[in-house]
Structures are given as structure tokens and as C-alpha cells.
GROMACS .gro file of C-alpha atoms in nm:
model
  453
    1MET     CA    1  -1.686   5.827  -0.499
    2ASN     CA    2  -1.388   5.594  -0.508
    3THR     CA    3  -1.184   5.634  -0.827
    4LYS     CA    4  -0.920   5.364  -0.785
    5LEU     CA    5  -1.075   5.070  -0.964
    6LEU     CA    6  -1.285   5.046  -1.275
    7ALA     CA    7  -1.481   4.728  -1.341
    8ALA     CA    8  -1.742   4.600  -1.582
    9ILE     CA    9  -2.037   4.362  -1.584
   10MET     CA   10  -2.096   4.143  -1.886
   11LEU     CA   11  -2.454   4.056  -1.961
   12THR     CA   12  -2.539   3.818  -2.243
   13PHE     CA   13  -2.837   3.599  -2.309
   14CYS     CA   14  -2.877   3.252  -2.451
   15SER     CA   15  -3.006   3.151  -2.791
   16ALA     CA   16  -2.938   2.862  -3.021
   17ALA     CA   17  -2.798   3.095  -3.285
   18ALA     CA   18  -2.420   3.117  -3.300
   19SER     CA   19  -2.411   3.495  -3.319
   20ALA     CA   20  -2.227   3.735  -3.092
   21HIS     CA   21  -2.453   3.988  -2.928
   22GLY     CA   22  -2.470   4.077  -2.562
   23ARG     CA   23  -2.462   4.346  -2.300
   24ILE     CA   24  -2.204   4.451  -2.047
   25CYS     CA   25  -2.208   4.697  -1.757
   26SER     CA   26  -1.893   4.851  -1.608
   27PHE     CA   27  -1.828   5.018  -1.276
   28GLU     CA   28  -1.543   5.125  -1.054
   29THR     CA   29  -1.469   4.957  -0.723
   30ALA     CA   30  -1.205   4.986  -0.454
   31ALA     CA   31  -1.094   4.622  -0.452
   32PRO     CA   32  -0.731   4.574  -0.565
   33ALA     CA   33  -0.653   4.357  -0.865
   34ALA     CA   34  -0.511   4.015  -0.782
   35ASP     CA   35  -0.145   3.941  -0.844
   36SER     CA   36  -0.086   3.735  -1.156
   37PRO     CA   37   0.012   3.374  -1.080
   38ALA     CA   38   0.257   3.403  -1.369
   39GLN     CA   39   0.479   3.606  -1.141
   40THR     CA   40   0.516   3.337  -0.877
   41ALA     CA   41   0.665   2.991  -0.926
   42ALA     CA   42   0.517   2.703  -0.728
   43GLN     CA   43   0.853   2.532  -0.687
   44THR     CA   44   1.146   2.609  -0.465
   45GLY     CA   45   1.441   2.453  -0.651
   46TYR     CA   46   1.367   2.556  -1.009
   47ILE     CA   47   1.417   2.926  -1.080
   48PRO     CA   48   1.254   3.032  -1.409
   49THR     CA   49   1.429   3.289  -1.625
   50GLU     CA   50   1.283   3.630  -1.703
   51GLU     CA   51   1.206   3.503  -2.054
   52ASN     CA   52   1.017   3.213  -1.903
   53LEU     CA   53   0.815   3.440  -1.673
   54GLN     CA   54   0.728   3.657  -1.971
   55ARG     CA   55   0.610   3.352  -2.163
   56ARG     CA   56   0.396   3.253  -1.865
   57ALA     CA   57   0.229   3.593  -1.861
   58GLU     CA   58   0.164   3.575  -2.236
   59PHE     CA   59   0.029   3.222  -2.199
   60GLU     CA   60  -0.216   3.331  -1.930
   61GLY     CA   61  -0.337   3.612  -2.151
   62PHE     CA   62  -0.444   3.379  -2.434
   63ARG     CA   63  -0.726   3.216  -2.235
   64LEU     CA   64  -0.812   2.994  -2.534
   65GLY     CA   65  -0.599   2.734  -2.708
   66ILE     CA   66  -0.684   2.452  -2.947
   67PHE     CA   67  -0.567   2.094  -2.885
   68ILE     CA   68  -0.506   1.875  -3.191
   69HIS     CA   69  -0.509   1.496  -3.140
   70TRP     CA   70  -0.402   1.343  -3.470
   71GLY     CA   71  -0.209   1.032  -3.570
   72ILE     CA   72  -0.247   0.703  -3.755
   73TYR     CA   73  -0.515   0.607  -3.502
   74SER     CA   74  -0.747   0.836  -3.701
   75THR     CA   75  -0.730   0.575  -3.980
   76PHE     CA   76  -0.918   0.329  -3.758
   77ALA     CA   77  -1.165   0.606  -3.657
   78GLN     CA   78  -1.192   0.457  -3.309
   79GLY     CA   79  -1.012   0.716  -3.099
   80GLU     CA   80  -0.652   0.762  -2.990
   81TRP     CA   81  -0.646   0.465  -2.747
   82TYR     CA   82  -0.744   0.202  -3.003
   83LEU     CA   83  -0.415   0.011  -2.983
   84SER     CA   84  -0.469  -0.052  -2.611
   85SER     CA   85  -0.796  -0.238  -2.681
   86GLY     CA   86  -0.602  -0.558  -2.742
   87LEU     CA   87  -0.451  -0.519  -3.088
   88ASP     CA   88  -0.105  -0.652  -3.163
   89LYS     CA   89   0.141  -0.366  -3.213
   90GLU     CA   90   0.279  -0.509  -3.537
   91GLU     CA   91  -0.067  -0.539  -3.691
   92TYR     CA   92  -0.163  -0.192  -3.571
   93ALA     CA   93   0.154  -0.038  -3.719
   94LYS     CA   94   0.044  -0.149  -4.067
   95ALA     CA   95  -0.203   0.141  -4.061
   96ALA     CA   96   0.090   0.373  -4.133
   97ASP     CA   97   0.115   0.232  -4.485
   98ALA     CA   98  -0.245   0.342  -4.550
   99PHE     CA   99  -0.222   0.684  -4.386
  100TYR     CA  100  -0.257   0.941  -4.663
  101PRO     CA  101  -0.416   1.266  -4.533
  102HIS     CA  102  -0.432   1.427  -4.877
  103ARG     CA  103  -0.662   1.706  -4.759
  104PHE     CA  104  -0.429   1.828  -4.484
  105ASP     CA  105  -0.379   2.203  -4.514
  106ALA     CA  106  -0.182   2.359  -4.230
  107ASP     CA  107  -0.268   2.710  -4.343
  108ALA     CA  108  -0.640   2.633  -4.339
  109TRP     CA  109  -0.614   2.476  -3.993
  110VAL     CA  110  -0.430   2.772  -3.846
  111GLN     CA  111  -0.656   3.029  -4.012
  112ALA     CA  112  -0.970   2.863  -3.872
  113ILE     CA  113  -0.813   2.845  -3.526
  114LYS     CA  114  -0.692   3.205  -3.539
  115ASP     CA  115  -1.035   3.325  -3.653
  116ALA     CA  116  -1.182   3.151  -3.346
  117GLY     CA  117  -0.975   3.379  -3.124
  118ALA     CA  118  -0.733   3.115  -2.995
  119GLY     CA  119  -0.381   3.225  -2.910
  120TYR     CA  120  -0.204   2.889  -2.935
  121ILE     CA  121  -0.221   2.535  -3.070
  122THR     CA  122  -0.106   2.223  -2.887
  123PHE     CA  123  -0.029   1.948  -3.140
  124THR     CA  124   0.025   1.579  -3.068
  125THR     CA  125   0.373   1.505  -3.203
  126ARG     CA  126   0.370   1.150  -3.062
  127HIS     CA  127   0.085   0.981  -2.878
  128HIS     CA  128   0.084   0.659  -2.676
  129ASP     CA  129   0.091   0.445  -2.992
  130GLY     CA  130   0.448   0.567  -3.050
  131PHE     CA  131   0.392   0.703  -3.401
  132SER     CA  132   0.581   1.028  -3.463
  133MET     CA  133   0.410   1.302  -3.662
  134TRP     CA  134   0.737   1.459  -3.777
  135ASP     CA  135   1.048   1.343  -3.963
  136THR     CA  136   1.235   1.215  -3.660
  137ARG     CA  137   1.576   1.057  -3.711
  138GLN     CA  138   1.528   0.837  -3.405
  139SER     CA  139   1.278   0.598  -3.564
  140ASP     CA  140   1.144   0.514  -3.910
  141TYR     CA  141   0.801   0.485  -3.752
  142ASN     CA  142   0.699   0.837  -3.851
  143ILE     CA  143   0.477   1.018  -4.098
  144VAL     CA  144   0.753   1.091  -4.349
  145ARG     CA  145   0.919   0.749  -4.367
  146ALA     CA  146   0.639   0.506  -4.286
  147THR     CA  147   0.348   0.653  -4.483
  148PRO     CA  148   0.281   0.712  -4.853
  149PHE     CA  149   0.199   1.073  -4.761
  150GLY     CA  150   0.565   1.145  -4.690
  151ARG     CA  151   0.518   1.502  -4.565
  152ASP     CA  152   0.634   1.653  -4.237
  153VAL     CA  153   0.302   1.787  -4.109
  154LEU     CA  154   0.465   1.934  -3.797
  155LYS     CA  155   0.701   2.143  -4.009
  156GLU     CA  156   0.410   2.269  -4.218
  157LEU     CA  157   0.207   2.348  -3.907
  158CYS     CA  158   0.503   2.528  -3.751
  159GLU     CA  159   0.544   2.746  -4.061
  160ALA     CA  160   0.172   2.827  -4.071
  161CYS     CA  161   0.171   2.925  -3.703
  162LEU     CA  162   0.471   3.153  -3.752
  163LYS     CA  163   0.302   3.321  -4.045
  164GLU     CA  164  -0.021   3.385  -3.853
  165GLY     CA  165   0.135   3.472  -3.517
  166ILE     CA  166  -0.010   3.170  -3.336
  167ARG     CA  167   0.200   3.014  -3.060
  168LEU     CA  168   0.275   2.643  -3.112
  169HIS     CA  169   0.293   2.401  -2.818
  170LEU     CA  170   0.381   2.035  -2.857
  171TYR     CA  171   0.220   1.732  -2.694
  172TYR     CA  172   0.460   1.444  -2.632
  173SER     CA  173   0.376   1.106  -2.478
  174LEU     CA  174   0.606   0.977  -2.205
  175LEU     CA  175   0.471   0.625  -2.251
  176ASP     CA  176   0.487   0.408  -2.562
  177TRP     CA  177   0.280   0.099  -2.646
  178ILE     CA  178   0.506   0.007  -2.940
  179ARG     CA  179   0.870   0.033  -2.832
  180ASP     CA  180   1.018  -0.267  -2.654
  181ASP     CA  181   1.243  -0.052  -2.436
  182TYR     CA  182   0.951   0.127  -2.269
  183PRO     CA  183   0.887  -0.038  -1.929
  184ALA     CA  184   0.529  -0.163  -1.950
  185GLY     CA  185   0.290   0.022  -1.722
  186ARG     CA  186  -0.076  -0.031  -1.650
  187THR     CA  187  -0.193   0.052  -2.005
  188GLY     CA  188  -0.131  -0.110  -2.342
  189ARG     CA  189  -0.016  -0.438  -2.189
  190ARG     CA  190  -0.179  -0.649  -2.461
  191ALA     CA  191   0.012  -0.487  -2.748
  192GLY     CA  192   0.298  -0.742  -2.736
  193ARG     CA  193   0.590  -0.554  -2.574
  194ASP     CA  194   0.881  -0.691  -2.371
  195THR     CA  195   0.982  -0.580  -2.022
  196GLY     CA  196   1.167  -0.263  -2.121
  197ASP     CA  197   1.489  -0.071  -2.053
  198TYR     CA  198   1.418   0.279  -1.925
  199ASP     CA  199   1.775   0.403  -1.967
  200SER     CA  200   1.748   0.327  -2.338
  201TYR     CA  201   1.397   0.472  -2.363
  202PHE     CA  202   1.489   0.786  -2.168
  203SER     CA  203   1.779   0.848  -2.405
  204PHE     CA  204   1.545   0.802  -2.702
  205MET     CA  205   1.300   1.056  -2.561
  206LYS     CA  206   1.575   1.311  -2.501
  207ARG     CA  207   1.695   1.277  -2.860
  208GLN     CA  208   1.344   1.320  -2.997
  209LEU     CA  209   1.270   1.618  -2.776
  210HIS     CA  210   1.599   1.774  -2.881
  211GLU     CA  211   1.481   1.754  -3.242
  212LEU     CA  212   1.146   1.909  -3.158
  213LEU     CA  213   1.292   2.198  -2.959
  214THR     CA  214   1.580   2.283  -3.191
  215GLU     CA  215   1.448   2.213  -3.541
  216TYR     CA  216   1.085   2.325  -3.538
  217GLY     CA  217   1.087   2.696  -3.473
  218PRO     CA  218   1.005   2.878  -3.150
  219VAL     CA  219   0.812   2.610  -2.960
  220GLY     CA  220   0.614   2.784  -2.689
  221GLY     CA  221   0.537   2.492  -2.461
  222LEU     CA  222   0.567   2.119  -2.405
  223TRP     CA  223   0.262   1.918  -2.296
  224LEU     CA  224   0.377   1.586  -2.147
  225ASP     CA  225   0.141   1.294  -2.089
  226GLY     CA  226   0.157   0.940  -1.956
  227TRP     CA  227   0.321   0.981  -1.614
  228TRP     CA  228   0.013   0.817  -1.464
  229ASP     CA  229   0.098   0.490  -1.645
  230HIS     CA  230   0.318   0.395  -1.348
  231LYS     CA  231   0.116   0.569  -1.079
  232ASP     CA  232   0.053   0.388  -0.749
  233GLU     CA  233   0.296   0.104  -0.818
  234ALA     CA  234   0.432  -0.082  -0.514
  235GLU     CA  235   0.780   0.042  -0.598
  236PRO     CA  236   0.755   0.401  -0.724
  237PHE     CA  237   0.875   0.438  -1.082
  238ASP     CA  238   1.145   0.698  -1.137
  239TRP     CA  239   1.057   0.891  -1.452
  240ARG     CA  240   1.364   1.116  -1.390
  241MET     CA  241   1.148   1.421  -1.445
  242THR     CA  242   1.386   1.661  -1.270
  243GLU     CA  243   1.666   1.549  -1.500
  244LEU     CA  244   1.444   1.574  -1.807
  245TYR     CA  245   1.312   1.919  -1.716
  246GLY     CA  246   1.664   2.045  -1.653
  247TYR     CA  247   1.775   1.916  -1.991
  248LEU     CA  248   1.480   2.079  -2.169
  249HIS     CA  249   1.519   2.413  -1.996
  250ALA     CA  250   1.890   2.412  -2.077
  251LEU     CA  251   1.791   2.381  -2.443
  252ARG     CA  252   1.512   2.639  -2.422
  253PRO     CA  253   1.500   2.838  -2.094
  254GLU     CA  254   1.181   3.012  -2.206
  255LEU     CA  255   1.000   2.683  -2.273
  256LEU     CA  256   0.680   2.629  -2.075
  257ILE     CA  257   0.668   2.271  -1.946
  258GLY     CA  258   0.348   2.109  -1.823
  259ASN     CA  259   0.274   1.750  -1.730
  260ASN     CA  260  -0.066   1.581  -1.731
  261HIS     CA  261   0.021   1.370  -1.428
  262HIS     CA  262  -0.293   1.453  -1.222
  263VAL     CA  263  -0.087   1.544  -0.915
  264ALA     CA  264   0.058   1.864  -0.772
  265PRO     CA  265   0.317   2.036  -0.995
  266ILE     CA  266   0.666   1.883  -0.995
  267ASP     CA  267   0.974   2.102  -0.958
  268GLY     CA  268   1.065   2.235  -1.302
  269GLU     CA  269   0.713   2.276  -1.441
  270ASP     CA  270   0.584   2.610  -1.567
  271PHE     CA  271   0.208   2.561  -1.583
  272GLN     CA  272  -0.046   2.334  -1.418
  273MET     CA  273  -0.302   2.143  -1.620
  274PHE     CA  274  -0.637   1.990  -1.534
  275GLU     CA  275  -0.788   1.720  -1.753
  276ARG     CA  276  -1.160   1.760  -1.829
  277ASP     CA  277  -1.216   1.973  -1.518
  278LEU     CA  278  -1.193   2.332  -1.416
  279PRO     CA  279  -0.930   2.397  -1.146
  280GLY     CA  280  -1.068   2.304  -0.806
  281GLU     CA  281  -1.325   2.063  -0.948
  282ASN     CA  282  -1.302   1.688  -0.986
  283THR     CA  283  -1.608   1.574  -1.175
  284ALA     CA  284  -1.400   1.362  -1.415
  285GLY     CA  285  -1.200   1.191  -1.138
  286PHE     CA  286  -0.854   1.304  -1.253
  287SER     CA  287  -0.792   1.585  -1.004
  288ALA     CA  288  -0.855   1.429  -0.662
  289GLY     CA  289  -0.635   1.605  -0.410
  290GLN     CA  290  -0.468   1.821  -0.675
  291GLN     CA  291  -0.429   2.163  -0.517
  292ILE     CA  292  -0.433   2.474  -0.733
  293SER     CA  293  -0.083   2.617  -0.757
  294ARG     CA  294   0.037   2.970  -0.828
  295LEU     CA  295   0.149   2.862  -1.174
  296PRO     CA  296  -0.053   2.952  -1.486
  297LEU     CA  297  -0.348   2.715  -1.519
  298GLU     CA  298  -0.494   2.525  -1.811
  299MET     CA  299  -0.800   2.304  -1.845
  300CYS     CA  300  -0.825   2.068  -2.144
  301GLN     CA  301  -1.159   1.944  -2.274
  302THR     CA  302  -1.302   1.785  -2.588
  303MET     CA  303  -1.557   1.937  -2.824
  304ASN     CA  304  -1.734   1.600  -2.840
  305GLY     CA  305  -1.635   1.290  -2.642
  306MET     CA  306  -1.302   1.149  -2.763
  307TRP     CA  307  -0.969   1.323  -2.813
  308GLY     CA  308  -0.881   1.144  -3.137
  309TYR     CA  309  -1.122   1.102  -3.428
  310LYS     CA  310  -1.397   0.845  -3.371
  311VAL     CA  311  -1.651   0.798  -3.647
  312SER     CA  312  -1.944   0.742  -3.408
  313ASP     CA  313  -1.855   1.033  -3.179
  314THR     CA  314  -2.084   1.296  -3.332
  315LYS     CA  315  -2.240   1.443  -3.017
  316TYR     CA  316  -2.064   1.779  -3.008
  317LYS     CA  317  -2.114   2.033  -2.733
  318SER     CA  318  -2.308   2.332  -2.859
  319THR     CA  319  -2.135   2.661  -2.936
  320ASP     CA  320  -2.311   2.815  -2.637
  321GLU     CA  321  -2.181   2.538  -2.408
  322LEU     CA  322  -1.826   2.582  -2.532
  323ILE     CA  323  -1.834   2.960  -2.491
  324THR     CA  324  -1.972   2.906  -2.144
  325LEU     CA  325  -1.679   2.679  -2.065
  326ILE     CA  326  -1.425   2.927  -2.203
  327VAL     CA  327  -1.553   3.203  -1.976
  328ARG     CA  328  -1.593   2.980  -1.672
  329ALA     CA  329  -1.230   2.877  -1.717
  330ALA     CA  330  -1.121   3.242  -1.742
  331ALA     CA  331  -1.316   3.316  -1.424
  332LYS     CA  332  -1.103   3.049  -1.254
  333GLY     CA  333  -0.788   3.217  -1.386
  334SER     CA  334  -0.740   2.934  -1.632
  335ASN     CA  335  -0.695   2.885  -2.005
  336LEU     CA  336  -0.920   2.641  -2.189
  337LEU     CA  337  -0.741   2.404  -2.426
  338LEU     CA  338  -1.026   2.288  -2.650
  339ASN     CA  339  -0.965   1.968  -2.845
  340ILE     CA  340  -1.031   1.873  -3.207
  341GLY     CA  341  -0.963   1.527  -3.355
  342PRO     CA  342  -0.889   1.570  -3.728
  343GLN     CA  343  -1.021   1.314  -3.976
  344PRO     CA  344  -0.788   1.061  -4.143
  345ASN     CA  345  -0.799   1.265  -4.465
  346GLY     CA  346  -0.644   1.561  -4.281
  347GLU     CA  347  -0.952   1.779  -4.256
  348LEU     CA  348  -1.096   1.921  -3.937
  349PRO     CA  349  -1.450   1.783  -3.890
  350ALA     CA  350  -1.727   2.009  -4.017
  351ALA     CA  351  -1.888   2.019  -3.672
  352ALA     CA  352  -1.561   2.136  -3.518
  353LEU     CA  353  -1.523   2.409  -3.780
  354ASP     CA  354  -1.879   2.520  -3.711
  355ARG     CA  355  -1.799   2.551  -3.338
  356LEU     CA  356  -1.482   2.744  -3.414
  357ARG     CA  357  -1.679   2.993  -3.624
  358GLY     CA  358  -1.934   3.046  -3.348
  359ILE     CA  359  -1.665   3.092  -3.085
  360GLY     CA  360  -1.485   3.337  -3.314
  361GLN     CA  361  -1.799   3.551  -3.350
  362TRP     CA  362  -1.823   3.575  -2.974
  363MET     CA  363  -1.452   3.635  -2.922
  364ARG     CA  364  -1.439   3.921  -3.169
  365ARG     CA  365  -1.703   4.104  -2.967
  366TYR     CA  366  -1.635   3.992  -2.611
  367GLY     CA  367  -1.285   3.848  -2.613
  368HIS     CA  368  -1.145   4.143  -2.421
  369SER     CA  369  -1.351   4.034  -2.120
  370ILE     CA  370  -1.145   3.716  -2.085
  371ARG     CA  371  -0.811   3.776  -2.260
  372ASN     CA  372  -0.538   3.911  -2.033
  373THR     CA  373  -0.769   3.885  -1.735
  374SER     CA  374  -0.747   3.719  -1.398
  375GLY     CA  375  -1.027   3.546  -1.215
  376GLY     CA  376  -1.258   3.790  -1.041
  377SER     CA  377  -1.352   3.774  -0.674
  378LEU     CA  378  -1.727   3.799  -0.729
  379SER     CA  379  -1.949   3.502  -0.805
  380GLY     CA  380  -2.287   3.364  -0.713
  381HIS     CA  381  -2.600   3.205  -0.850
  382TRP     CA  382  -2.599   3.483  -1.110
  383GLY     CA  383  -2.258   3.392  -1.255
  384VAL     CA  384  -1.887   3.462  -1.225
  385SER     CA  385  -1.638   3.741  -1.288
  386THR     CA  386  -1.307   3.824  -1.451
  387CYS     CA  387  -1.077   4.117  -1.387
  388SER     CA  388  -0.842   4.319  -1.607
  389GLY     CA  389  -0.653   4.593  -1.429
  390ASN     CA  390  -0.923   4.813  -1.282
  391THR     CA  391  -1.197   4.662  -1.491
  392LEU     CA  392  -1.417   4.388  -1.347
  393TYR     CA  393  -1.647   4.188  -1.573
  394LEU     CA  394  -1.948   4.015  -1.416
  395HIS     CA  395  -2.066   3.742  -1.648
  396VAL     CA  396  -2.434   3.698  -1.572
  397LEU     CA  397  -2.552   3.340  -1.601
  398ASP     CA  398  -2.925   3.376  -1.545
  399ARG     CA  399  -3.079   3.516  -1.861
  400THR     CA  400  -3.411   3.563  -1.684
  401ALA     CA  401  -3.262   3.785  -1.415
  402ARG     CA  402  -3.379   4.145  -1.419
  403SER     CA  403  -3.167   4.262  -1.126
  404LEU     CA  404  -2.839   4.179  -0.964
  405THR     CA  405  -2.700   4.247  -0.615
  406VAL     CA  406  -2.330   4.204  -0.536
  407SER     CA  407  -2.106   4.292  -0.244
  408LEU     CA  408  -1.870   4.570  -0.340
  409SER     CA  409  -1.615   4.765  -0.139
  410GLY     CA  410  -1.640   5.121  -0.258
  411ARG     CA  411  -1.887   5.309  -0.473
  412PRO     CA  412  -1.850   5.243  -0.846
  413ARG     CA  413  -1.770   5.517  -1.088
  414SER     CA  414  -2.018   5.398  -1.344
  415VAL     CA  415  -2.227   5.101  -1.447
  416ARG     CA  416  -2.287   5.048  -1.817
  417LEU     CA  417  -2.354   4.795  -2.082
  418LEU     CA  418  -2.079   4.676  -2.311
  419ASP     CA  419  -2.220   4.886  -2.592
  420GLY     CA  420  -2.170   5.195  -2.374
  421ARG     CA  421  -2.527   5.244  -2.253
  422GLU     CA  422  -2.572   5.332  -1.888
  423SER     CA  423  -2.754   5.090  -1.658
  424GLN     CA  424  -2.970   5.181  -1.360
  425TRP     CA  425  -2.782   5.104  -1.039
  426HIS     CA  426  -2.767   5.195  -0.673
  427TYR     CA  427  -2.480   5.162  -0.429
  428ASP     CA  428  -2.553   5.124  -0.057
  429LYS     CA  429  -2.249   5.238   0.137
  430ARG     CA  430  -2.378   5.105   0.468
  431SER     CA  431  -2.415   4.745   0.343
  432ALA     CA  432  -2.143   4.778   0.078
  433THR     CA  433  -2.372   4.631  -0.187
  434LEU     CA  434  -2.438   4.729  -0.544
  435GLU     CA  435  -2.782   4.675  -0.696
  436ILE     CA  436  -2.806   4.672  -1.074
  437SER     CA  437  -3.117   4.673  -1.288
  438LEU     CA  438  -3.078   4.453  -1.592
  439PRO     CA  439  -3.246   4.553  -1.915
  440GLU     CA  440  -3.506   4.342  -2.090
  441HIS     CA  441  -3.369   4.104  -2.347
  442ASP     CA  442  -3.425   4.231  -2.701
  443ALA     CA  443  -3.628   3.956  -2.864
  444ASP     CA  444  -3.510   4.050  -3.210
  445VAL     CA  445  -3.142   4.012  -3.124
  446ASP     CA  446  -2.972   3.671  -3.116
  447CYS     CA  447  -2.738   3.642  -2.817
  448ILE     CA  448  -2.493   3.393  -2.674
  449VAL     CA  449  -2.463   3.346  -2.299
  450THR     CA  450  -2.106   3.394  -2.185
  451ILE     CA  451  -2.143   3.159  -1.892
  452VAL     CA  452  -2.412   2.916  -1.782
  453ARG     CA  453  -2.380   2.727  -1.457
   0.00000   0.00000   0.00000
């Protein structure tokens, strides 16, 4: 019997109920654990600090984060891109005077997100419409000075995250449909901007980012967006990313920088993101040719359809579907950044809160099978796997399966369910395969499938 590697098989079964019951088997194998991508940078010029590498490892361990898309666009209830539909920027900006999210409660937000088992929040400080959700000194077009609400929601969110031990990451748009000094790209052209002055705009961004990184607590990461606005132009646009990244890392060496540019990581970035797709997939059309790097990985996806609040967007993914996605991401060695678009009154939608509760039930029971894990090497029609040290979790997808056969180098030490019960199994040394008998599903127990493919 080989005693070098302990692994486990997770078995859970599907039901519509958002409860957290399931079964897991564990066994020992001889396969070595994979090196963590947090230990290897994808770039050659940028050398991350030890603090930065530690933050990367912590980031990978979270496996679940919550994205918050919120701004004055929620007032229109038509999603975060509403300004680009042809509205004049001056008319659109009048929405700020009516933005009064009187039900906003940062503590309630963070508590609901923490209870769901998420390790971090990524909050939209400034989206493409140029409205700042903090008390920036660089523009009066912000939530404190331009709205009757007059409160710095970012400061309140930062304080709530610190209190609850939740890491705060900040989304920041590189493009701007309002400011005249932003050089117009392929989006938002009908908003009424002039030609732009990137030197002026770049300086503005640096000043705003300086505020965010020095005045709002220990920011864990920066999520940049909009690089694609000048993608594929005849004369390549110089965003001066290397200069910007150097400036940001000089301010905060431990800061994790990611950029939603849909291309391979640029020198100076600390994690790689994939929009609406798991790493290595391209069903949404944003990741064509984007190779998976050795950096920590993150997939972002919506609970419903839009990122920002849209009144007609009520078709939410089920709790089972979202849990499935969380575990499939973990099996790819990736975090899932799951989005919520708060309502204009400041509340998280009831459907989103319901999904958070269901996810939290599952995470409290099974979260250890994805947190602080790497993607496992075993997969098939039955499901996928994750690995933590010497423990391997096989997440079985087929709830009708009554047996499972996997290739395994070395005889396992044991095979058991998550609740500790032994499972019938046989290891064939000659073929290096492990056969596992799966127990019958208990009809009186509501279960949630960890992964469905």
C-alpha cells in the first residue's frame, strides 16, 4: 500500500432544494500534488515581492468572490452599459441628482457575502459611465458631491470588510464615456465626447487610483477593465500599462493587479481573468487565443444576465447551477467571481440573497473541498477533481451513477464518504485503476450536486 498521498472523492446528488447534503469518499494515491501557480510569475520583467506572492496564494485559496456592479446606472434599471445606447452624457449625468440609495447597508452586504463563504468582494469604484462611487477629489461627479445621498459608500464598505475579515478588491474602468479627455474608442461614441487627450486622462487616472490605494484601507486587488476599447485599431493604442502597473506597485507592492483585456497577461499583472468562461474555454467569445498562464486564475460570471441592475433581468441561475460553476472553476484551478447588481435603493436583490444563502449552506459543509485546493488531474464523464495536499476530491457529476472507475497510480489508503463512512472499492495494480461502488441516493435527504457538466 502506498502511503504518500491521501485523496478524497466528493459525491453529491441534485435536488431543487437549496440544502447542503452530500457524500464524499477519500483515498490515498501516489500522484504528487501540483505546484501552485501562485509561486510562479508569468512575466519576465516584473518581479513580484514576497508580500505579493503571499497575497497570490491567499487569493487562490478563496475560490469564491462576489462582484458588485453598482452605480447611477442602477437608477435607469437598464444595466451598466445604458449610456452607450445613444444617450447624451449631460442628460445621463442628471441621474446623479436622483440617486438616493437609502437602503444601502454595507454591514448587511458584507455579512450576506461572508455567510455565503466568499473570501473577497470586488466593487465597482468607477464604471465606463465615469461616475465615481467614492469621495474623489479629482471630480465632483461622484456619489458624495453629485447626489443627495452624500455618503461615501466605498468607505463604508471598506470598514465593513475590515470588520468581517473579507478582502476588498476594487474594479476601475480604464475607459470613460463622460470625460472629454478620454480618447474615444469603439464604445460610447454617441455620448457626445470630444477627441481626447490621453496624457491628461492618464494623469487623472493615476490621481484617482492613488486615492483608492492610499485612503481606503488594505485594498487586496485592482480589477481593471476597458483595455479592449482600443483593441485591433490600425495604429495600436498605447495605454501605458507598464508605466501604470509600476506606479501602482510602487504604492502597494502587495497589490494584485488584473486586467480584463481578453489577451495573454501583460508584464506587471498578478492574476489572469476570464470573462464569462472557465479558463481554457471560449463559449462567450472573449477568450479566443488566450492561453492559461501560471498566474492565479479568476473567472467572472453573472447570477442572472446583466452585470448592473436591469429590472427585466429576473432569470437567475439556480443555486445548484451556481454551486456547480463554483466547483468546476475550482477544478480548473480558478476562483469564481460571482456578480450581483444591487438595486437603486441600495439593497441586494432578493433573488441574489436567496442564491447566497444556498451557496453558503453548501460551502459550510463542503467548502474545504474547494478552498485552498488546486485543480485535480482526474476528470471524465463522471465529473472533475480538486486536490489539497495529499487529499484528492472527485466531484461526481452523474447522480445516477452507481460505480466509478478512474486511473490511479498507486493503491489508495482508504475510500470513504465525506461523513466518514467507508465505501466499497477495489484497486487493480496491473491496470492501475480504482473501481468505486457508489451508494444509493437517500430519497429522504435533499442534496445539491457539486458539479454538473
